[in-house]
Tab-separated table of C-alpha atoms in Angstrom:
chain	number	residue	atom	x	y	z
S	188	LYS	CA	-22.433	-9.379	2.881
S	189	LEU	CA	-20.087	-11.919	1.316
S	190	GLU	CA	-20.005	-15.744	2.672
S	191	ASP	CA	-16.899	-16.233	4.722
S	192	GLY	CA	-14.800	-19.174	3.224
S	193	PHE	CA	-14.857	-17.791	-0.074
S	194	PRO	CA	-11.638	-15.566	-0.592
S	195	SER	CA	-11.882	-15.285	-4.075
S	196	ALA	CA	-15.290	-13.603	-3.535
S	197	TYR	CA	-13.711	-11.007	-1.330
S	198	ALA	CA	-10.736	-10.665	-3.782
S	199	ASN	CA	-13.448	-10.177	-6.922
S	200	ARG	CA	-15.047	-7.389	-4.894
S	201	ALA	CA	-11.733	-5.890	-3.874
S	202	PHE	CA	-10.647	-5.786	-7.633
S	203	ALA	CA	-13.816	-4.065	-8.666
S	204	ARG	CA	-13.517	-1.601	-5.861
S	205	LEU	CA	-9.631	-0.915	-6.695
S	206	GLU	CA	-10.824	-0.365	-10.384
S	207	SER	CA	-13.485	2.279	-9.299
S	208	GLY	CA	-10.730	3.972	-7.112
S	209	ASN	CA	-12.290	3.159	-3.676
S	210	TYR	CA	-8.855	2.221	-2.567
S	211	ARG	CA	-9.802	1.753	1.200
S	212	ALA	CA	-12.532	-0.585	0.680
S	213	ALA	CA	-10.485	-2.674	-1.773
S	214	ILE	CA	-7.733	-2.767	0.824
S	215	ALA	CA	-10.324	-4.005	3.438
S	216	ASP	CA	-11.637	-6.836	0.978
S	217	TYR	CA	-8.214	-7.862	0.458
S	218	ASP	CA	-7.358	-8.028	4.160
S	219	THR	CA	-10.002	-10.409	4.185
S	220	ALA	CA	-9.150	-12.513	1.265
S	221	ILE	CA	-5.614	-12.813	2.646
S	222	LEU	CA	-6.894	-13.777	6.108
S	223	LEU	CA	-8.829	-16.641	4.319
S	224	ASP	CA	-5.998	-17.630	1.926
S	225	ASN	CA	-2.522	-16.189	2.609
S	226	THR	CA	-1.030	-18.531	-0.546
S	227	GLN	CA	-2.291	-16.382	-3.195
S	228	ALA	CA	0.317	-14.196	-4.852
S	229	GLU	CA	-2.536	-12.265	-6.637
S	230	PHE	CA	-4.227	-11.269	-3.536
S	231	PHE	CA	-0.959	-9.872	-2.138
S	232	SER	CA	-0.128	-8.129	-5.596
S	233	ASN	CA	-3.549	-6.564	-5.997
S	234	ARG	CA	-3.640	-5.233	-2.407
S	235	GLY	CA	-0.065	-4.037	-3.144
S	236	ILE	CA	-1.393	-1.995	-6.006
S	237	ALA	CA	-4.365	-0.626	-3.885
S	238	LEU	CA	-1.849	0.450	-1.054
S	239	LYS	CA	0.461	2.184	-3.702
S	240	LYS	CA	-2.395	3.887	-5.193
S	241	ALA	CA	-3.550	5.017	-1.697
S	242	LEU	CA	0.255	6.182	-1.192
S	243	GLN	CA	0.991	3.795	1.467
S	244	TYR	CA	4.256	2.859	-0.072
S	245	LYS	CA	5.929	0.804	2.707
S	246	LYS	CA	2.994	-1.349	3.050
S	247	ALA	CA	2.844	-1.718	-0.615
S	248	ILE	CA	6.418	-3.094	-0.659
S	249	TYR	CA	5.721	-5.583	1.921
S	250	ASP	CA	2.777	-6.866	-0.404
S	251	PHE	CA	4.771	-6.923	-3.458
S	252	THR	CA	7.537	-8.873	-1.560
S	253	GLN	CA	5.177	-11.286	-0.229
S	254	ALA	CA	3.680	-11.794	-3.883
S	255	ILE	CA	7.231	-12.360	-5.179
S	256	THR	CA	7.827	-14.858	-2.251
S	257	LEU	CA	4.623	-16.671	-3.194
S	258	ASP	CA	5.382	-16.708	-7.049
S	259	ILE	CA	9.155	-15.709	-7.683
S	260	ALA	CA	8.887	-15.515	-11.622
S	261	TRP	CA	6.002	-13.126	-11.655
S	262	ALA	CA	7.881	-10.244	-13.184
S	263	LYS	CA	5.085	-7.674	-12.624
S	264	ASN	CA	5.757	-7.815	-8.769
S	265	TYR	CA	9.255	-6.895	-9.143
S	266	ALA	CA	8.230	-3.957	-11.429
S	267	LEU	CA	5.523	-2.820	-8.986
S	268	ARG	CA	7.915	-2.894	-6.108
S	269	GLY	CA	10.439	-1.203	-8.208
S	270	GLU	CA	8.122	1.654	-9.028
S	271	THR	CA	7.258	1.944	-5.431
S	272	TYR	CA	10.843	2.194	-4.384
S	273	PHE	CA	11.165	5.009	-6.828
S	274	LYS	CA	8.389	6.847	-5.374
S	275	LEU	CA	10.383	6.534	-2.063
S	276	LYS	CA	13.400	7.812	-3.920
S	277	ALA	CA	15.253	4.632	-2.986
S	278	TYR	CA	16.596	4.447	-6.525
S	279	LYS	CA	19.165	1.621	-6.160
S	280	ASP	CA	16.434	-0.687	-4.863
S	281	ALA	CA	14.276	0.333	-7.908
S	282	ILE	CA	17.273	-0.488	-10.124
S	283	GLU	CA	17.371	-4.010	-8.537
S	284	ASP	CA	13.688	-4.770	-8.706
S	285	PHE	CA	13.596	-3.613	-12.543
S	286	SER	CA	16.458	-5.904	-13.292
S	287	GLY	CA	14.705	-8.684	-11.285
S	288	ALA	CA	11.681	-8.136	-13.483
S	289	LEU	CA	13.834	-8.294	-16.730
S	290	THR	CA	15.185	-11.514	-15.760
S	291	TYR	CA	11.623	-12.947	-16.293
S	292	GLU	CA	10.335	-10.519	-19.047
S	293	PRO	CA	13.585	-9.536	-21.077
S	294	ASN	CA	11.706	-7.906	-23.778
S	295	ASN	CA	9.742	-5.587	-21.681
S	296	GLY	CA	10.606	-2.250	-22.917
S	297	ASN	CA	8.663	-0.537	-19.989
S	298	TYR	CA	11.037	-2.045	-17.394
S	299	TYR	CA	14.157	-0.832	-19.369
S	300	PHE	CA	12.527	2.453	-19.378
S	301	ASN	CA	11.629	2.726	-15.818
S	302	ARG	CA	15.407	1.245	-14.816
S	303	ALA	CA	16.781	4.069	-16.986
S	304	LEU	CA	14.982	6.740	-15.152
S	305	ALA	CA	16.411	5.137	-11.779
S	306	TYR	CA	19.812	5.277	-13.323
S	307	ARG	CA	19.427	8.942	-14.361
S	308	ARG	CA	18.509	9.729	-10.740
S	309	ILE	CA	21.652	8.313	-9.237
S	310	GLY	CA	23.750	9.883	-12.105
S	311	GLU	CA	24.566	6.604	-14.207
S	312	THR	CA	24.263	8.343	-17.430
S	313	ASP	CA	25.698	5.684	-19.481
S	314	LYS	CA	23.583	2.975	-18.214
S	315	CYS	CA	20.349	5.297	-18.333
S	316	CYS	CA	21.170	6.015	-22.062
S	317	LYS	CA	21.735	2.123	-22.764
S	318	ASP	CA	18.441	1.242	-21.272
S	319	LEU	CA	16.661	3.858	-23.224
S	320	GLN	CA	18.153	2.844	-26.368
S	321	THR	CA	16.865	-0.781	-25.600
S	322	ALA	CA	13.391	0.743	-24.544
S	323	VAL	CA	13.248	2.484	-27.945
S	324	SER	CA	14.305	-0.617	-29.805
S	325	LEU	CA	11.170	-2.435	-27.795
S	326	GLY	CA	8.657	0.276	-28.992
S	327	VAL	CA	8.549	2.476	-25.871
S	328	SER	CA	7.540	5.743	-27.289
S	329	THR	CA	7.997	7.730	-24.238
S	330	ALA	CA	11.746	6.505	-24.341
S	331	THR	CA	12.308	8.120	-27.432
S	332	ARG	CA	11.916	11.569	-26.125
S	333	ALA	CA	13.664	10.708	-22.963
S	334	LEU	CA	16.659	9.545	-24.957
S	335	ALA	CA	16.690	12.794	-27.259
S	336	ALA	CA	16.546	14.926	-23.855
S	337	TYR	CA	18.916	12.931	-21.893
S	338	CYS	CA	21.513	11.345	-23.993
S	339	GLU	CA	21.951	13.048	-27.272
S	340	LYS	CA	23.804	16.233	-27.096
């Protein structure tokens, strides 16, 4: 049993549980950490990751939103929320979040790649191909295959 009053102890144990695939226990420890200190974007972000892995997408979106509220410039949370929206087939919301991530990390090729996939799902082929080209130029190897498959005819 961990001592109450030490939210980082719960968060650290939660992270270890998350890494080992014990999502339910990780979520429970993050719940306690957040109850003790709800000002840490990292606690919400990591619980969101655990929820996403446990396929609890709507709860994960809530946590990524909380993390963004607490640390608006942390690009990773926009990308994680975008990935979660993508899983829910909310492609326009995903595009908005990948664009938000790119505001803070404009040279992250993975964000361009993921946004390209969302553009493809809503039929925005030109935007998809432009993002894939950017992702390729930023070194995302999977974007090369996607570019060839979706854009080069």
